[in-house]
CSV table of C-alpha atoms in Angstrom, one decimal:
chain,number,residue,atom,x,y,z
T,887,UNK,CA,0.2,-0.1,0.0
T,888,UNK,CA,1.1,3.6,-0.3
T,889,UNK,CA,0.4,4.5,2.7
T,890,UNK,CA,-1.1,2.9,6.1
T,891,UNK,CA,-4.5,2.4,5.9
T,892,UNK,CA,-6.1,4.3,8.8
T,893,UNK,CA,-9.7,4.1,10.4
T,894,UNK,CA,-12.2,5.8,8.0
T,895,UNK,CA,-15.0,6.8,10.9
T,896,UNK,CA,-15.4,10.1,12.3
T,897,UNK,CA,-12.6,11.4,14.1
T,898,UNK,CA,-12.9,14.6,16.2
T,899,UNK,CA,-9.7,15.6,18.2
T,900,UNK,CA,-8.2,18.8,19.7
T,901,UNK,CA,-5.5,20.4,17.9
T,902,UNK,CA,-3.4,23.4,18.8
T,903,UNK,CA,-3.9,26.2,16.4
T,904,UNK,CA,-1.0,28.6,15.5
T,905,UNK,CA,-1.5,32.3,15.6
T,906,UNK,CA,-4.2,33.6,12.9
T,907,UNK,CA,-4.5,29.5,11.7
T,908,UNK,CA,-6.2,28.7,8.6
T,909,UNK,CA,-9.4,26.6,8.3
T,910,UNK,CA,-8.6,24.2,5.7
T,911,UNK,CA,-9.9,20.6,4.1
T,912,UNK,CA,-6.6,18.7,3.3
T,913,UNK,CA,-7.1,15.8,1.2
T,914,UNK,CA,-4.9,12.5,1.5
T,915,UNK,CA,-4.8,9.1,-0.3
T,916,UNK,CA,-4.5,6.8,2.6
T,917,UNK,CA,-4.4,3.6,0.4
T,918,UNK,CA,-3.7,3.0,-3.1
T,919,UNK,CA,-4.0,-0.3,-5.1
T,920,UNK,CA,-3.4,0.8,-8.7
T,921,UNK,CA,-6.9,0.8,-10.0
T,922,UNK,CA,-8.0,2.6,-7.5
T,923,UNK,CA,-7.5,4.5,-3.9
T,924,UNK,CA,-9.3,5.3,-0.5
T,925,UNK,CA,-9.2,9.1,0.1
T,926,UNK,CA,-9.9,11.3,3.1
T,927,UNK,CA,-10.6,14.8,3.7
T,928,UNK,CA,-9.7,16.4,7.1
T,929,UNK,CA,-11.5,19.5,7.9
T,930,UNK,CA,-9.6,21.6,10.9
T,931,UNK,CA,-11.3,24.6,12.0
T,932,UNK,CA,-8.6,27.3,12.8
T,933,UNK,CA,-10.4,30.1,13.6
T,934,UNK,CA,-12.1,31.3,16.9
T,935,UNK,CA,-15.6,30.2,16.4
T,936,UNK,CA,-17.6,27.3,15.6
T,937,UNK,CA,-18.2,26.0,12.3
T,938,UNK,CA,-21.8,25.0,12.2
T,939,UNK,CA,-22.2,22.9,8.9
T,940,UNK,CA,-19.7,22.2,6.3
T,941,UNK,CA,-19.2,21.7,2.2
T,942,UNK,CA,-16.7,20.4,0.9
T,943,UNK,CA,-16.5,20.3,-3.1
T,944,UNK,CA,-13.9,19.4,-5.7
T,945,UNK,CA,-13.7,18.0,-9.3
T,946,UNK,CA,-12.3,14.7,-10.5
T,947,UNK,CA,-10.5,14.0,-13.9
T,948,UNK,CA,-12.2,12.2,-16.6
T,949,UNK,CA,-12.1,8.3,-16.0
T,950,UNK,CA,-11.7,8.9,-12.2
T,951,UNK,CA,-15.0,8.5,-10.0
T,952,UNK,CA,-16.1,8.1,-6.2
T,953,UNK,CA,-17.9,5.0,-5.2
T,954,UNK,CA,-18.3,4.3,-1.4
T,955,UNK,CA,-18.4,6.9,0.8
T,956,UNK,CA,-18.7,7.7,4.5
T,957,UNK,CA,-19.5,10.5,7.2
T,958,UNK,CA,-20.8,12.5,4.9
T,959,UNK,CA,-23.5,13.2,2.1
T,960,UNK,CA,-23.0,13.1,-1.6
T,961,UNK,CA,-24.1,14.8,-4.4
T,962,UNK,CA,-22.9,14.8,-8.2
T,963,UNK,CA,-22.8,17.2,-11.1
T,964,UNK,CA,-20.6,16.0,-13.8
T,965,UNK,CA,-17.3,15.5,-12.4
T,966,UNK,CA,-17.9,17.9,-9.7
T,967,UNK,CA,-18.6,16.2,-6.4
T,968,UNK,CA,-20.0,17.8,-3.2
T,969,UNK,CA,-19.6,16.4,0.2
T,970,UNK,CA,-21.7,17.7,2.9
T,971,UNK,CA,-21.8,16.9,6.8
T,972,UNK,CA,-23.8,14.4,8.8
T,973,UNK,CA,-26.1,15.4,11.5
T,974,UNK,CA,-23.9,14.1,13.6
T,975,UNK,CA,-20.3,16.0,12.4
T,976,UNK,CA,-21.5,19.0,11.1
T,977,UNK,CA,-20.6,21.2,14.1
T,978,UNK,CA,-16.4,21.7,14.4
T,979,UNK,CA,-15.4,23.7,17.5
T,980,UNK,CA,-12.4,26.0,17.2
T,981,UNK,CA,-9.2,23.9,17.1
T,982,UNK,CA,-10.8,20.6,16.5
T,983,UNK,CA,-11.1,18.6,12.9
T,984,UNK,CA,-13.5,16.2,11.5
T,985,UNK,CA,-12.8,13.5,8.9
T,986,UNK,CA,-14.7,12.0,6.0
T,987,UNK,CA,-13.6,9.4,3.5
T,988,UNK,CA,-14.7,7.8,0.2
T,989,UNK,CA,-13.2,5.2,-2.4
T,990,UNK,CA,-11.7,6.4,-5.7
T,991,UNK,CA,-11.8,4.5,-8.8
T,992,UNK,CA,-8.9,5.3,-11.4
T,993,UNK,CA,-5.9,7.3,-10.9
T,994,UNK,CA,-6.8,10.9,-10.8
T,995,UNK,CA,-7.1,13.2,-7.6
T,996,UNK,CA,-9.3,15.9,-6.4
T,997,UNK,CA,-8.6,19.2,-7.7
T,998,UNK,CA,-10.4,22.9,-7.5
T,999,UNK,CA,-11.2,21.9,-3.8
T,1000,UNK,CA,-13.5,24.5,-2.0
T,1001,UNK,CA,-14.6,24.5,1.6
T,1002,UNK,CA,-18.0,26.2,2.0
T,1003,UNK,CA,-17.2,28.0,-1.3
T,1004,UNK,CA,-13.6,29.2,-0.1
T,1005,UNK,CA,-10.4,27.8,-1.3
T,1006,UNK,CA,-9.7,24.7,0.8
T,1007,UNK,CA,-5.9,25.7,1.5
T,1008,UNK,CA,-7.2,28.0,3.9
T,1009,UNK,CA,-8.4,31.2,5.0
T,1010,UNK,CA,-8.1,33.1,8.5
T,1011,UNK,CA,-11.8,33.2,9.3
T,1012,UNK,CA,-14.2,30.6,9.4
T,1013,UNK,CA,-16.2,30.2,5.9
T,1014,UNK,CA,-19.8,31.1,5.9
T,1015,UNK,CA,-22.0,28.2,7.2
T,1016,UNK,CA,-23.9,26.4,4.1
T,1017,UNK,CA,-27.6,26.5,3.7
T,1018,UNK,CA,-29.2,24.3,6.5
T,1019,UNK,CA,-31.3,22.2,3.7
T,1020,UNK,CA,-30.2,18.8,3.2
T,1021,UNK,CA,-29.5,18.1,-0.5
T,1022,UNK,CA,-31.0,14.9,-1.8
T,1023,UNK,CA,-28.5,12.2,-2.4
T,1024,UNK,CA,-27.9,11.1,-5.7
T,1025,UNK,CA,-28.4,7.9,-7.4
T,1026,UNK,CA,-25.1,6.0,-7.5
T,1027,UNK,CA,-23.9,5.2,-11.3
T,1028,UNK,CA,-23.9,2.2,-12.5
T,1029,UNK,CA,-21.0,-0.1,-11.6
T,1030,UNK,CA,-20.7,1.6,-7.9
T,1031,UNK,CA,-19.9,-0.6,-5.2
T,1032,UNK,CA,-22.4,-2.5,-3.2
T,1033,UNK,CA,-21.9,-0.3,-0.3
T,1034,UNK,CA,-22.6,2.8,-2.6
T,1035,UNK,CA,-25.5,1.2,-3.7
T,1036,UNK,CA,-27.3,-0.1,-0.8
T,1037,UNK,CA,-26.0,1.7,2.3
T,1038,UNK,CA,-26.9,0.7,5.4
T,1039,UNK,CA,-28.6,-2.8,5.9
T,1040,UNK,CA,-31.5,-3.8,7.9
T,1041,UNK,CA,-33.9,-6.4,8.3
T,1042,UNK,CA,-37.5,-6.0,7.0
T,1043,UNK,CA,-39.5,-8.9,8.1
T,1044,UNK,CA,-37.7,-11.7,7.0
T,1045,UNK,CA,-35.6,-10.3,4.5
T,1046,UNK,CA,-32.2,-8.4,4.4
T,1047,UNK,CA,-33.0,-5.1,2.8
T,1048,UNK,CA,-30.7,-2.2,1.9
T,1049,UNK,CA,-31.5,1.6,3.0
T,1050,UNK,CA,-33.9,2.0,0.7
T,1051,UNK,CA,-36.1,-0.9,2.0
T,1052,UNK,CA,-35.5,-3.1,-0.9
T,1053,UNK,CA,-34.7,-7.0,0.0
T,1054,UNK,CA,-31.4,-8.0,-1.4
T,1055,UNK,CA,-29.0,-11.0,-1.7
T,1056,UNK,CA,-25.5,-10.3,-0.8
T,1057,UNK,CA,-22.7,-13.1,-2.3
T,1058,UNK,CA,-19.3,-13.5,-1.4
T,1059,UNK,CA,-16.6,-15.0,0.0
T,1060,UNK,CA,-15.2,-16.0,3.9
T,1061,UNK,CA,-11.7,-16.1,4.6
T,1062,UNK,CA,-9.9,-19.2,6.3
T,1063,UNK,CA,-8.7,-18.9,9.7
T,1064,UNK,CA,-6.3,-15.5,10.3
T,1065,UNK,CA,-3.9,-17.4,12.2
T,1066,UNK,CA,-3.1,-19.8,9.5
T,1067,UNK,CA,-4.0,-17.9,6.0
T,1068,UNK,CA,-3.8,-14.4,6.7
T,1069,UNK,CA,-1.4,-13.8,4.0
T,1070,UNK,CA,-4.2,-14.8,1.5
T,1071,UNK,CA,-6.2,-11.3,2.7
T,1072,UNK,CA,-4.1,-8.6,1.1
T,1073,UNK,CA,-4.7,-5.5,-1.0
T,1074,UNK,CA,-4.2,-8.0,-4.4
T,1075,UNK,CA,-6.3,-10.8,-3.0
T,1076,UNK,CA,-9.3,-8.6,-2.0
T,1077,UNK,CA,-9.0,-6.2,-5.3
T,1078,UNK,CA,-9.4,-9.2,-7.0
T,1079,UNK,CA,-12.6,-10.4,-5.0
T,1080,UNK,CA,-14.4,-7.1,-5.3
T,1081,UNK,CA,-13.3,-6.1,-8.9
T,1082,UNK,CA,-12.9,-9.7,-10.7
T,1083,UNK,CA,-15.2,-11.7,-8.6
T,1084,UNK,CA,-17.9,-8.6,-8.1
T,1085,UNK,CA,-18.2,-10.1,-4.7
T,1086,UNK,CA,-20.7,-7.8,-2.2
T,1087,UNK,CA,-19.3,-9.2,1.2
T,1088,UNK,CA,-16.2,-10.4,2.9
T,1089,UNK,CA,-16.8,-13.0,5.9
T,1090,UNK,CA,-13.5,-12.2,8.3
T,1091,UNK,CA,-13.3,-15.6,10.2
T,1092,UNK,CA,-11.2,-14.9,13.2
T,1093,UNK,CA,-10.8,-17.9,15.3
T,1094,UNK,CA,-11.0,-17.8,19.1
T,1095,UNK,CA,-9.3,-21.0,20.3
T,1096,UNK,CA,-6.8,-23.3,17.8
T,1097,UNK,CA,-4.4,-20.4,17.9
T,1098,UNK,CA,-6.6,-17.8,17.4
T,1099,UNK,CA,-8.0,-14.7,19.3
T,1100,UNK,CA,-7.1,-16.2,23.1
T,1101,UNK,CA,-3.4,-16.7,22.2
T,1102,UNK,CA,-2.9,-12.7,21.2
T,1103,UNK,CA,-6.2,-10.5,21.5
T,1104,UNK,CA,-4.7,-7.2,20.9
T,1105,UNK,CA,-3.0,-8.6,17.5
T,1106,UNK,CA,-6.0,-10.2,16.2
T,1107,UNK,CA,-8.4,-7.3,17.0
T,1108,UNK,CA,-5.7,-5.3,14.9
T,1109,UNK,CA,-5.9,-7.9,12.0
T,1110,UNK,CA,-9.8,-7.6,12.2
T,1111,UNK,CA,-9.7,-3.5,12.0
T,1112,UNK,CA,-7.2,-3.9,9.1
T,1113,UNK,CA,-9.5,-6.3,6.9
T,1114,UNK,CA,-12.5,-4.1,7.6
T,1115,UNK,CA,-10.8,-1.3,6.6
T,1116,UNK,CA,-9.6,-3.2,3.3
T,1117,UNK,CA,-13.4,-4.5,2.6
T,1118,UNK,CA,-14.7,-0.5,3.2
T,1119,UNK,CA,-11.9,0.8,0.7
T,1120,UNK,CA,-13.3,-1.6,-2.1
T,1121,UNK,CA,-17.0,-1.3,-1.4
T,1122,UNK,CA,-17.6,-4.6,0.2
T,1123,UNK,CA,-19.9,-5.5,3.2
T,1124,UNK,CA,-17.9,-6.9,6.2
T,1125,UNK,CA,-18.8,-9.9,8.4
T,1126,UNK,CA,-17.0,-10.0,11.7
T,1127,UNK,CA,-17.2,-13.6,12.6
T,1128,UNK,CA,-16.6,-14.5,16.1
T,1129,UNK,CA,-15.2,-18.3,14.7
T,1130,UNK,CA,-15.6,-20.5,17.9
T,1131,UNK,CA,-15.6,-24.0,17.2
T,1132,UNK,CA,-14.7,-25.8,20.5
T,1133,UNK,CA,-15.9,-25.6,23.2
T,1134,UNK,CA,-19.0,-25.7,21.5
T,1135,UNK,CA,-21.1,-23.5,24.0
T,1136,UNK,CA,-20.6,-19.6,23.3
T,1137,UNK,CA,-20.9,-18.8,26.8
T,1138,UNK,CA,-17.2,-20.1,27.3
T,1139,UNK,CA,-15.8,-17.1,25.4
T,1140,UNK,CA,-18.4,-14.6,26.6
T,1141,UNK,CA,-16.1,-12.3,28.5
T,1142,UNK,CA,-13.4,-12.4,25.7
T,1143,UNK,CA,-16.8,-11.8,23.2
T,1144,UNK,CA,-17.6,-8.6,25.2
T,1145,UNK,CA,-14.2,-7.0,25.1
T,1146,UNK,CA,-13.6,-7.9,21.3
T,1147,UNK,CA,-17.2,-6.6,20.1
T,1148,UNK,CA,-16.9,-3.6,22.1
T,1149,UNK,CA,-13.7,-2.8,20.4
T,1150,UNK,CA,-14.9,-3.3,16.7
T,1151,UNK,CA,-18.0,-1.7,17.1
T,1152,UNK,CA,-16.7,1.4,18.8
T,1153,UNK,CA,-14.1,1.9,15.9
T,1154,UNK,CA,-16.5,1.2,13.0
T,1155,UNK,CA,-19.7,2.4,14.4
T,1156,UNK,CA,-20.3,5.0,11.8
T,1157,UNK,CA,-19.5,2.6,9.3
T,1158,UNK,CA,-22.6,1.5,7.2
T,1159,UNK,CA,-21.1,-1.6,6.0
T,1160,UNK,CA,-20.4,-3.6,8.9
T,1161,UNK,CA,-22.4,-7.1,10.4
T,1162,UNK,CA,-21.8,-9.2,13.2
T,1163,UNK,CA,-21.6,-12.8,13.3
T,1164,UNK,CA,-21.1,-13.3,17.3
T,1165,UNK,CA,-21.0,-17.1,17.3
T,1166,UNK,CA,-19.8,-19.0,14.5
T,1167,UNK,CA,-20.9,-22.6,15.0
T,1168,UNK,CA,-22.6,-23.5,18.4
T,1169,UNK,CA,-22.6,-27.4,19.3
T,1170,UNK,CA,-24.0,-29.4,22.0
T,1171,UNK,CA,-25.8,-26.8,23.8
T,1172,UNK,CA,-29.4,-26.0,23.7
T,1173,UNK,CA,-31.1,-23.0,21.9
T,1174,UNK,CA,-31.5,-21.5,25.2
T,1175,UNK,CA,-27.9,-21.2,26.0
T,1176,UNK,CA,-26.8,-19.8,22.5
T,1177,UNK,CA,-29.8,-17.2,23.1
T,1178,UNK,CA,-28.6,-16.3,26.6
T,1179,UNK,CA,-25.2,-15.8,24.9
T,1180,UNK,CA,-27.0,-13.5,22.2
T,1181,UNK,CA,-29.0,-11.6,24.9
T,1182,UNK,CA,-25.8,-10.5,26.6
T,1183,UNK,CA,-23.6,-9.5,23.4
T,1184,UNK,CA,-26.1,-7.8,21.5
T,1185,UNK,CA,-26.5,-4.8,24.1
T,1186,UNK,CA,-22.4,-4.8,23.9
T,1187,UNK,CA,-22.6,-4.1,20.3
T,1188,UNK,CA,-25.7,-1.9,20.5
T,1189,UNK,CA,-24.3,0.2,23.0
T,1190,UNK,CA,-21.6,1.1,19.9
T,1191,UNK,CA,-23.5,0.8,17.1
T,1192,UNK,CA,-27.4,0.9,17.1
T,1193,UNK,CA,-27.8,0.1,13.3
T,1194,UNK,CA,-25.4,-2.9,12.3
T,1195,UNK,CA,-27.0,-6.3,11.4
T,1196,UNK,CA,-26.2,-9.2,14.0
T,1197,UNK,CA,-26.2,-12.4,12.8
T,1198,UNK,CA,-27.0,-15.2,15.6
T,1199,UNK,CA,-25.6,-18.7,15.4
T,1200,UNK,CA,-27.8,-21.6,15.5
T,1201,UNK,CA,-27.8,-25.2,17.1
T,1202,UNK,CA,-25.6,-28.1,16.0
T,1203,UNK,CA,-23.1,-26.2,14.3
T,1204,UNK,CA,-25.6,-23.6,12.8
T,1205,UNK,CA,-27.7,-26.1,11.0
T,1206,UNK,CA,-30.8,-24.9,12.7
T,1207,UNK,CA,-30.7,-28.2,14.7
T,1208,UNK,CA,-30.4,-30.3,11.3
T,1209,UNK,CA,-27.7,-32.3,12.6
T,1210,UNK,CA,-29.2,-32.8,15.8
T,1211,UNK,CA,-33.0,-33.7,16.7
T,1212,UNK,CA,-34.6,-31.4,13.5
T,1213,UNK,CA,-36.6,-29.2,16.3
T,1214,UNK,CA,-33.8,-26.1,16.2
T,1215,UNK,CA,-36.1,-24.1,13.9
T,1216,UNK,CA,-39.3,-24.6,16.3
T,1217,UNK,CA,-37.2,-23.6,19.6
T,1218,UNK,CA,-35.9,-20.3,18.0
T,1219,UNK,CA,-39.8,-19.4,16.9
T,1220,UNK,CA,-40.5,-20.3,20.7
T,1221,UNK,CA,-38.1,-18.2,22.1
T,1222,UNK,CA,-36.8,-15.9,19.6
T,1223,UNK,CA,-34.1,-13.5,20.0
T,1224,UNK,CA,-35.6,-10.0,21.3
T,1225,UNK,CA,-33.9,-7.3,19.2
T,1226,UNK,CA,-34.1,-5.7,16.1
T,1227,UNK,CA,-31.9,-6.0,13.2
T,1228,UNK,CA,-31.0,-9.8,13.8
T,1229,UNK,CA,-30.8,-12.7,11.5
T,1230,UNK,CA,-30.0,-16.4,12.2
T,1231,UNK,CA,-27.4,-18.5,10.5
T,1232,UNK,CA,-27.4,-21.6,8.5
T,1233,UNK,CA,-24.0,-23.5,7.4
T,1234,UNK,CA,-24.4,-26.4,4.7
T,1235,UNK,CA,-21.7,-28.9,2.9
T,1236,UNK,CA,-23.6,-30.0,-0.3
T,1237,UNK,CA,-21.6,-33.4,-0.3
T,1238,UNK,CA,-22.7,-34.2,3.5
T,1239,UNK,CA,-25.9,-32.4,3.9
T,1240,UNK,CA,-28.5,-34.2,2.0
T,1241,UNK,CA,-32.4,-33.2,1.0
T,1242,UNK,CA,-33.2,-33.6,5.0
T,1243,UNK,CA,-31.1,-30.5,5.6
T,1244,UNK,CA,-32.3,-28.6,2.6
T,1245,UNK,CA,-35.8,-29.2,3.7
T,1246,UNK,CA,-35.1,-28.0,7.1
T,1247,UNK,CA,-33.6,-25.1,5.2
T,1248,UNK,CA,-36.4,-24.4,2.9
T,1249,UNK,CA,-38.9,-24.5,5.8
T,1250,UNK,CA,-36.8,-22.1,8.0
T,1251,UNK,CA,-36.6,-19.7,5.1
T,1252,UNK,CA,-40.4,-19.3,5.2
T,1253,UNK,CA,-40.6,-18.5,9.1
T,1254,UNK,CA,-37.0,-16.9,10.0
T,1255,UNK,CA,-35.2,-14.2,8.4
T,1256,UNK,CA,-31.7,-16.3,7.5
T,1257,UNK,CA,-28.1,-15.6,6.4
T,1258,UNK,CA,-25.8,-18.7,5.3
T,1259,UNK,CA,-22.6,-17.5,6.3
T,1260,UNK,CA,-20.5,-20.5,5.5
T,1261,UNK,CA,-21.1,-23.5,3.1
T,1262,UNK,CA,-19.3,-25.4,0.6
T,1263,UNK,CA,-19.8,-27.7,-2.5
T,1264,UNK,CA,-17.7,-30.5,-0.8
T,1265,UNK,CA,-18.2,-32.4,2.5
T,1266,UNK,CA,-18.6,-31.0,5.8
T,1267,UNK,CA,-14.5,-31.5,6.7
T,1268,UNK,CA,-14.1,-28.7,3.9
T,1269,UNK,CA,-12.5,-31.6,2.1
T,1270,UNK,CA,-13.5,-34.4,-0.4
T,1271,UNK,CA,-15.5,-34.2,-3.7
T,1272,UNK,CA,-17.7,-31.5,-4.8
T,1273,UNK,CA,-21.3,-32.3,-5.4
T,1274,UNK,CA,-22.3,-29.1,-7.6
T,1275,UNK,CA,-25.6,-30.4,-8.4
T,1276,UNK,CA,-26.5,-30.5,-4.8
T,1277,UNK,CA,-25.0,-27.3,-4.0
T,1278,UNK,CA,-26.8,-25.5,-7.1
T,1279,UNK,CA,-30.2,-26.8,-5.4
T,1280,UNK,CA,-29.1,-24.7,-2.5
T,1281,UNK,CA,-27.9,-21.7,-4.2
T,1282,UNK,CA,-31.4,-21.9,-6.5
T,1283,UNK,CA,-33.4,-21.9,-3.2
T,1284,UNK,CA,-31.3,-19.0,-2.0
T,1285,UNK,CA,-31.5,-17.0,-5.2
T,1286,UNK,CA,-35.2,-17.2,-5.5
T,1287,UNK,CA,-35.7,-16.4,-1.2
T,1288,UNK,CA,-32.9,-13.7,-1.6
T,1289,UNK,CA,-31.2,-15.2,1.2
T,1290,UNK,CA,-27.3,-14.1,1.4
T,1291,UNK,CA,-24.6,-16.0,1.5
T,1292,UNK,CA,-20.6,-16.4,2.1
T,1293,UNK,CA,-18.7,-19.5,0.5
T,1294,UNK,CA,-16.0,-21.2,2.4
T,1295,UNK,CA,-13.0,-20.4,1.6
T,1296,UNK,CA,-10.8,-17.7,0.0
T,1297,UNK,CA,-7.5,-19.1,0.9
T,1298,UNK,CA,-4.8,-21.8,-0.7
T,1299,UNK,CA,-5.2,-24.8,2.2
T,1300,UNK,CA,-4.6,-28.0,0.5
T,1301,UNK,CA,-8.2,-29.0,0.6
T,1302,UNK,CA,-11.0,-29.1,-2.1
T,1303,UNK,CA,-13.1,-26.0,-0.2
T,1304,UNK,CA,-10.3,-23.9,-0.5
T,1305,UNK,CA,-10.6,-22.1,-4.0
T,1306,UNK,CA,-6.9,-21.4,-4.8
T,1307,UNK,CA,-4.3,-23.9,-5.5
T,1308,UNK,CA,-1.4,-24.4,-2.9
T,1309,UNK,CA,1.2,-21.6,-3.1
T,1310,UNK,CA,-1.2,-19.2,-4.7
T,1311,UNK,CA,-0.8,-16.7,-2.0
T,1312,UNK,CA,2.8,-16.8,-1.8
T,1313,UNK,CA,3.2,-16.1,-5.3
T,1314,UNK,CA,0.3,-13.7,-5.2
T,1315,UNK,CA,-1.5,-14.7,-8.5
T,1316,UNK,CA,-5.0,-14.1,-7.6
T,1317,UNK,CA,-6.3,-12.8,-11.2
T,1318,UNK,CA,-8.0,-14.9,-13.3
T,1319,UNK,CA,-8.9,-18.6,-13.3
T,1320,UNK,CA,-5.4,-20.1,-13.7
T,1321,UNK,CA,-4.9,-20.7,-9.7
T,1322,UNK,CA,-8.4,-21.7,-8.8
T,1323,UNK,CA,-9.5,-25.0,-8.0
T,1324,UNK,CA,-12.7,-26.7,-9.7
T,1325,UNK,CA,-14.6,-25.5,-6.9
T,1326,UNK,CA,-13.1,-21.8,-7.0
T,1327,UNK,CA,-14.2,-21.9,-10.9
T,1328,UNK,CA,-17.5,-22.5,-9.9
T,1329,UNK,CA,-18.0,-20.3,-6.9
T,1330,UNK,CA,-16.5,-17.5,-9.1
T,1331,UNK,CA,-18.8,-17.9,-11.5
T,1332,UNK,CA,-21.8,-17.9,-9.4
T,1333,UNK,CA,-20.6,-14.5,-7.7
T,1334,UNK,CA,-19.9,-12.7,-10.7
T,1335,UNK,CA,-23.4,-12.8,-12.1
T,1336,UNK,CA,-25.4,-9.4,-11.9
T,1337,UNK,CA,-26.7,-8.6,-8.5
T,1338,UNK,CA,-30.4,-7.4,-8.1
T,1339,UNK,CA,-29.9,-4.4,-6.1
């Protein structure tokens, strides 16, 4: 990267203005991956009175455009882009600053910048406050990123809906464990995932045990922060996956989960692209224990981020109870999680999970809001032969009912479920299909088909 990625959310911090300091809007490219970049403007009030509302406008050259953006409202006229404050960051005290960011496609940079009608390079008096009326947001151009087109997601009845209330389906990939395959999650691979595969969503799978979070909480939290920024810069949604497996009771990690989700939600609360998967695959526990865990973790997230969609694991390795007594859906319906903007997860592996699982899933779709955060075309071990016929039956059902999904997994692990051949990540050869396994070619083709946003 050209520069270290910094948190793209709102920052409000004190500075010590020099005598007669200027009020400025300063631009920086904080990440550059060749075909695009992440940019930020920092508006610094060097005057002696508050700024009550701001407007930053600039021109981008032909061939360069804005995709996703955050902490601002955007209107566009030709190549002229105008960003205005949101309701929460319009006032800037003397000696303070706010930051907003966006993703640029193409190699160009902003020119002709004005802050409230005055040059962004500075004036010794605060710029005139712009009109109080809020301009309408523009419809994103064709080819804009999933986040730019859909904004903050919400749960509408049993559907995942975009900011306009339209039911949508997200399709994308899950990482493998970050303690083993973080080398596969980098700027080059994620640019391929976003731009070539046209993925809408990245699931960031952070194991808790097995050499994961519990061995280095600060280090793994930092990794997740970084991958969220990388997904955000490319306009993808990011699922933060608390990947607990063994022990199967999520309450075993309750204190760790509180600490982790507090930090993640606090850092990224102003983003519109974060989903929280709070328990990957509970096992050997009753629904009441899973619900008790959810009842304690969801308020932790909501205290920081009131809007993010939360994904709740289900019984028997998130099979909705199909791997147990088959009553998992009935138990959820009898005692659902009492919270807004939540969905329940279902996982399947097509070579292992037959028509009984498919029927369980079909029945649940009619009763619960569902998100398939993990599936494969092979056996439940993530290895063995692929059953593409059965996998397609699941995908057809999800497409018909707009159930979102992420496939396991975007790595070069030796098992058949990893999309890349062994050694791909070390070689950095992600583009095209030459380094894809059979399952990789199959899932890439199904992610690349047009979205219905």
